[in-house]
mmCIF file with all atom_site columns, C-alpha atoms in Angstrom:
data_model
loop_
_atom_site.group_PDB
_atom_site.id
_atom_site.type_symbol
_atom_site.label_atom_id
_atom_site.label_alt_id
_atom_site.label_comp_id
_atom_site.label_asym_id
_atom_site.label_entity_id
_atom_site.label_seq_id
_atom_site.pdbx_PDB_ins_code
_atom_site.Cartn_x
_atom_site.Cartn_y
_atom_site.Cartn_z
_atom_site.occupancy
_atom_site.B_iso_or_equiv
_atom_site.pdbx_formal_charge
_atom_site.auth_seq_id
_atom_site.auth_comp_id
_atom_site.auth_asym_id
_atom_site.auth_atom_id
_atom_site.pdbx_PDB_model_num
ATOM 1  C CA . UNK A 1 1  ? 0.000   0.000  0.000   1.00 71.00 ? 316 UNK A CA 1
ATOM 2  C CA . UNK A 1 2  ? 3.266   2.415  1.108   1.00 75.00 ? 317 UNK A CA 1
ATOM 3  C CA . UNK A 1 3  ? 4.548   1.146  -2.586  1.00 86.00 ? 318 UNK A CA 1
ATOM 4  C CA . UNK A 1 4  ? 1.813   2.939  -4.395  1.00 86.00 ? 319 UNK A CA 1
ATOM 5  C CA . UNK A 1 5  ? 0.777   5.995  -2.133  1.00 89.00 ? 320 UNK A CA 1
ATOM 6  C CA . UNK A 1 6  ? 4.828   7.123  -2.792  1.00 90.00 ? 321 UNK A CA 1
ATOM 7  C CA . UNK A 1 7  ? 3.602   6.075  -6.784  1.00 90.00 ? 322 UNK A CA 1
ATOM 8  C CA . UNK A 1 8  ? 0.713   8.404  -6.442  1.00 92.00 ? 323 UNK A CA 1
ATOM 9  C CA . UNK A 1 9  ? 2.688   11.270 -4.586  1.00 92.00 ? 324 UNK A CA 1
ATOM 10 C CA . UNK A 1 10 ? 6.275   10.746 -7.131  1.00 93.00 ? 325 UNK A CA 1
ATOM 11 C CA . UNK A 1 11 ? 3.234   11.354 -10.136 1.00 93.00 ? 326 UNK A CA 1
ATOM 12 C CA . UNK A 1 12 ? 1.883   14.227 -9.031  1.00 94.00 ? 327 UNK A CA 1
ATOM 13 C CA . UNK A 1 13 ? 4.936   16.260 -8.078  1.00 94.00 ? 328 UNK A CA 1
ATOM 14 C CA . UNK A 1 14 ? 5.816   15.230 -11.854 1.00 94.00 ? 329 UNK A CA 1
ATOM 15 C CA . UNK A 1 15 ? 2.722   16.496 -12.961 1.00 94.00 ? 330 UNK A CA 1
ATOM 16 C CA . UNK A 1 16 ? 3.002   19.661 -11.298 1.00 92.00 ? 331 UNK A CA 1
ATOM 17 C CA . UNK A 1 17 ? 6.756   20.229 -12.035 1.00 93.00 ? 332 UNK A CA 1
ATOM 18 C CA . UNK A 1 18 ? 6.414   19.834 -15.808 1.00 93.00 ? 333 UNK A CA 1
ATOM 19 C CA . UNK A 1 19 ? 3.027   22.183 -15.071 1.00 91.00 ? 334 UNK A CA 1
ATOM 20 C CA . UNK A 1 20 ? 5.351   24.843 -13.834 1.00 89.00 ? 335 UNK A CA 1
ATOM 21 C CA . UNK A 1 21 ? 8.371   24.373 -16.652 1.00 87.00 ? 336 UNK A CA 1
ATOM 22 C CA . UNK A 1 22 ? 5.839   24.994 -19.263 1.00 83.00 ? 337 UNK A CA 1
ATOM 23 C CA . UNK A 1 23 ? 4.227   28.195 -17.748 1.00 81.00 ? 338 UNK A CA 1
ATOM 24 C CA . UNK A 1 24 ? 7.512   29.940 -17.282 1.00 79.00 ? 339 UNK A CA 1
ATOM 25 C CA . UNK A 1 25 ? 8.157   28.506 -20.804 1.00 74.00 ? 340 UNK A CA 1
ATOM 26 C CA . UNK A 1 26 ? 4.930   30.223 -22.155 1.00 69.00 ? 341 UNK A CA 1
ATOM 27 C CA . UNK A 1 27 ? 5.626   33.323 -19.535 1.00 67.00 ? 342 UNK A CA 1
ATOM 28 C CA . UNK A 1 28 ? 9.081   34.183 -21.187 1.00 63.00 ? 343 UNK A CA 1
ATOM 29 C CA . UNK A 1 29 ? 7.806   34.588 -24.494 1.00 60.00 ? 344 UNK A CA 1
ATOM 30 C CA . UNK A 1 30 ? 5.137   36.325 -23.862 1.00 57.00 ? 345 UNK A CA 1
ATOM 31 C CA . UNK A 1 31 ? 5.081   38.031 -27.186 1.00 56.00 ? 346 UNK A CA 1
ATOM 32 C CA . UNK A 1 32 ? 1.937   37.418 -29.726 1.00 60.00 ? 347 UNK A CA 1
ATOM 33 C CA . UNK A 1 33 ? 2.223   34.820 -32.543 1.00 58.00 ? 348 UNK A CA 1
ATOM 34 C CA . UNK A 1 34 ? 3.360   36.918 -35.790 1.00 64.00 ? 349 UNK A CA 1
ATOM 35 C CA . UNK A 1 35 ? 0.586   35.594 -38.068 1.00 68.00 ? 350 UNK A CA 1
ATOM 36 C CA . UNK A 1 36 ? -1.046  38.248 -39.786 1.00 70.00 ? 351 UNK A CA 1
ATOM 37 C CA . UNK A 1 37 ? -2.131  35.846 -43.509 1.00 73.00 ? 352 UNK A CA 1
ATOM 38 C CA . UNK A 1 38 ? -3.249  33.164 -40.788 1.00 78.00 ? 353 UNK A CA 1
ATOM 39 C CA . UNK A 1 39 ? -1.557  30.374 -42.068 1.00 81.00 ? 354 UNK A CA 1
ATOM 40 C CA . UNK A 1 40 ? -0.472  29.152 -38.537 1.00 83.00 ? 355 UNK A CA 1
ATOM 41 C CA . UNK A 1 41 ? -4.386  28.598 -37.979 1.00 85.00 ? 356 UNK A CA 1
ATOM 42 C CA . UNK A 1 42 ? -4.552  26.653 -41.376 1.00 87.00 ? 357 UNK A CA 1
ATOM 43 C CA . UNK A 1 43 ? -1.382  24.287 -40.521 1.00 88.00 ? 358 UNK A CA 1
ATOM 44 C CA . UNK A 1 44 ? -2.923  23.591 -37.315 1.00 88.00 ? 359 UNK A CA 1
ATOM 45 C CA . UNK A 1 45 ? -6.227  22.637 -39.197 1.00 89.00 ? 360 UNK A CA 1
ATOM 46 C CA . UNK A 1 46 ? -4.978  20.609 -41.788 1.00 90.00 ? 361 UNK A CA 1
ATOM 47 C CA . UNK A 1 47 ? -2.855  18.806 -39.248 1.00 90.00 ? 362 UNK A CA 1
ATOM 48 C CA . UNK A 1 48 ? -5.892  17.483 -37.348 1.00 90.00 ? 363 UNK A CA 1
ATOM 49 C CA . UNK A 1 49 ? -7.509  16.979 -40.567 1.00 88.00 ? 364 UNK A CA 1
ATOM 50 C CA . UNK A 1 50 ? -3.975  14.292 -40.439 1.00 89.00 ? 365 UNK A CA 1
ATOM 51 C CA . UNK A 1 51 ? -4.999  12.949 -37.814 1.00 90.00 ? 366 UNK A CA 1
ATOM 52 C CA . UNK A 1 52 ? -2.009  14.472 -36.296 1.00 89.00 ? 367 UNK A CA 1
ATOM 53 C CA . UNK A 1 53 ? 0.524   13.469 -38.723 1.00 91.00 ? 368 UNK A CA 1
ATOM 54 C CA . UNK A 1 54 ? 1.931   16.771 -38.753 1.00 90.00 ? 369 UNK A CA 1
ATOM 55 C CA . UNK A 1 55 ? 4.615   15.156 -41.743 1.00 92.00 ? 370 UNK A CA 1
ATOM 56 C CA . UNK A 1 56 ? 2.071   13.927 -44.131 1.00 93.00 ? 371 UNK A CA 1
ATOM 57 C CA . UNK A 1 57 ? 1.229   18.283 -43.460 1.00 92.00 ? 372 UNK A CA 1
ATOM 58 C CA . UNK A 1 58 ? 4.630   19.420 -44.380 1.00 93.00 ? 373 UNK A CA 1
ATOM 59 C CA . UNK A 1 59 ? 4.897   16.853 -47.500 1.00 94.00 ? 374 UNK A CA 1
ATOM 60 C CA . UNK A 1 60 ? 1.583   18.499 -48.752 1.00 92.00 ? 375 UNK A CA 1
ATOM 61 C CA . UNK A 1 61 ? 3.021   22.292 -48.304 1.00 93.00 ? 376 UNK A CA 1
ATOM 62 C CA . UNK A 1 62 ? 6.526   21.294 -50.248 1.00 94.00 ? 377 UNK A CA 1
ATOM 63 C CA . UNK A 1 63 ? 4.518   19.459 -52.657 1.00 94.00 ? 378 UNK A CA 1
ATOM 64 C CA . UNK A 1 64 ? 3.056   23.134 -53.446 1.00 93.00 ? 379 UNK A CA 1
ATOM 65 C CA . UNK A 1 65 ? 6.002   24.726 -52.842 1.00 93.00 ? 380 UNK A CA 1
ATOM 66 C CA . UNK A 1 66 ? 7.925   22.557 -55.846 1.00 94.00 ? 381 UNK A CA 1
ATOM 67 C CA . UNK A 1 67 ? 4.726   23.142 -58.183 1.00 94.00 ? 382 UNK A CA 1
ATOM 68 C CA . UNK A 1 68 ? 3.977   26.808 -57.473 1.00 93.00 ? 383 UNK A CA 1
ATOM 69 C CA . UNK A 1 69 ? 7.778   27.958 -56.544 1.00 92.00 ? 384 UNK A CA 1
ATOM 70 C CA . UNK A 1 70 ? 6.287   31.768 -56.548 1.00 93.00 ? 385 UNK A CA 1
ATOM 71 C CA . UNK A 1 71 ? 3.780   31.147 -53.913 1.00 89.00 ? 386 UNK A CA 1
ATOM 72 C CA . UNK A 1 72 ? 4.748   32.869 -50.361 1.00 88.00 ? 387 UNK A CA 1
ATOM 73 C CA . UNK A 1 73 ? 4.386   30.032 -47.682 1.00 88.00 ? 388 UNK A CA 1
ATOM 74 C CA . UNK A 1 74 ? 0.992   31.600 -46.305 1.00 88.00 ? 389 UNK A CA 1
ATOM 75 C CA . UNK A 1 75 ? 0.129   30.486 -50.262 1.00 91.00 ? 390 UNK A CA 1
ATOM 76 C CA . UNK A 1 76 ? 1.407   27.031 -50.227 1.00 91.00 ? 391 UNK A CA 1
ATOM 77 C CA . UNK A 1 77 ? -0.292  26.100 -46.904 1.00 91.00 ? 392 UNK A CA 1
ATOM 78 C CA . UNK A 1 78 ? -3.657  27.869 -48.450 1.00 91.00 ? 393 UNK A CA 1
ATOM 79 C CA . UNK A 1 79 ? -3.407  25.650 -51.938 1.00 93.00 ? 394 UNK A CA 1
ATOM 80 C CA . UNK A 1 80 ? -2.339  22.360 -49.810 1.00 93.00 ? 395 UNK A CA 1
ATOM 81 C CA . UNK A 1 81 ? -5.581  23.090 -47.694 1.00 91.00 ? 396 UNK A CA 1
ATOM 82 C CA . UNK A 1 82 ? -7.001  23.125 -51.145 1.00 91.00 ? 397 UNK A CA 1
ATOM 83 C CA . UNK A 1 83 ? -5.977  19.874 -52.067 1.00 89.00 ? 398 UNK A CA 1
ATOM 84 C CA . UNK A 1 84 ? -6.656  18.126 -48.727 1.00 88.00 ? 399 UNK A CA 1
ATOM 85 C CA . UNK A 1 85 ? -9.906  19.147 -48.863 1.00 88.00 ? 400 UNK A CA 1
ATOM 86 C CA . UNK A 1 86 ? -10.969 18.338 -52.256 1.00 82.00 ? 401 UNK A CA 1
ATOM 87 C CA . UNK A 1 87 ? -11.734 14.519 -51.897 1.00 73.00 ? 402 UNK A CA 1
ATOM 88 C CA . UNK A 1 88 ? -13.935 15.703 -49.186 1.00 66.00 ? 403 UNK A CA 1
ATOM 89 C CA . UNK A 1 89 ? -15.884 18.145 -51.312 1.00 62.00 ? 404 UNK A CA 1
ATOM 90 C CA . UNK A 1 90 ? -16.209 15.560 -53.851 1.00 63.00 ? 405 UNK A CA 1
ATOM 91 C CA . UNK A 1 91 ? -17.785 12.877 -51.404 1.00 56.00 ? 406 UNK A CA 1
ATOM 92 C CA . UNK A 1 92 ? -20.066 15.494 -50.533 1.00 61.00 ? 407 UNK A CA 1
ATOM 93 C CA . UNK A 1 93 ? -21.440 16.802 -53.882 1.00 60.00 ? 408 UNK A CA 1
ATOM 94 C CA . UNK A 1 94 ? -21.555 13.814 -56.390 1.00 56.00 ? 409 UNK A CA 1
#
């Protein structure tokens, strides 16, 4: 019983430790997210579109990238947004 109350309490100092690294983490740079075309917002999207596979999410944008090499980043994450979305608009309207 001693074996897993000392369990329980080693956990929860864990818990609260790594709670208090990534607040100071977060309080340090405090400073705003630069993302005025919103393109963060759209890699987030598409990567739970990925079902987290945040690679398959880069491949896509490079894949743009190397077929539209004049396209600004926030342009290559809109037209890879595009193109993961398309099968889905294509299920939906027959």
């Amino acid at each position: 019983m001693l074996d897993w109350l000392l369990f329980l309490a080693v956990g929860v100092l864990a818990v609260y430790a790594a709670d208090r690294i990534w607040l100071r983490h977060v309080e340090r740079s405090g400073q705003q997210l630069h993302d005025p075309e919103g393109y963060l917002e759209l890699t987030a999207r598409m990567t739970e579109l990925c079902h987290g596979d945040r690679a398959h999410v880069d491949q896509l944008i490079r894949e743009q990238k190397r077929l539209h090499p004049q396209a600004t980043h926030a342009d290559a994450v809109r037209l890879a947004m595009r193109q993961l979305l398309a099968p889905q608009e294509i299920r939906k309207n027959p």
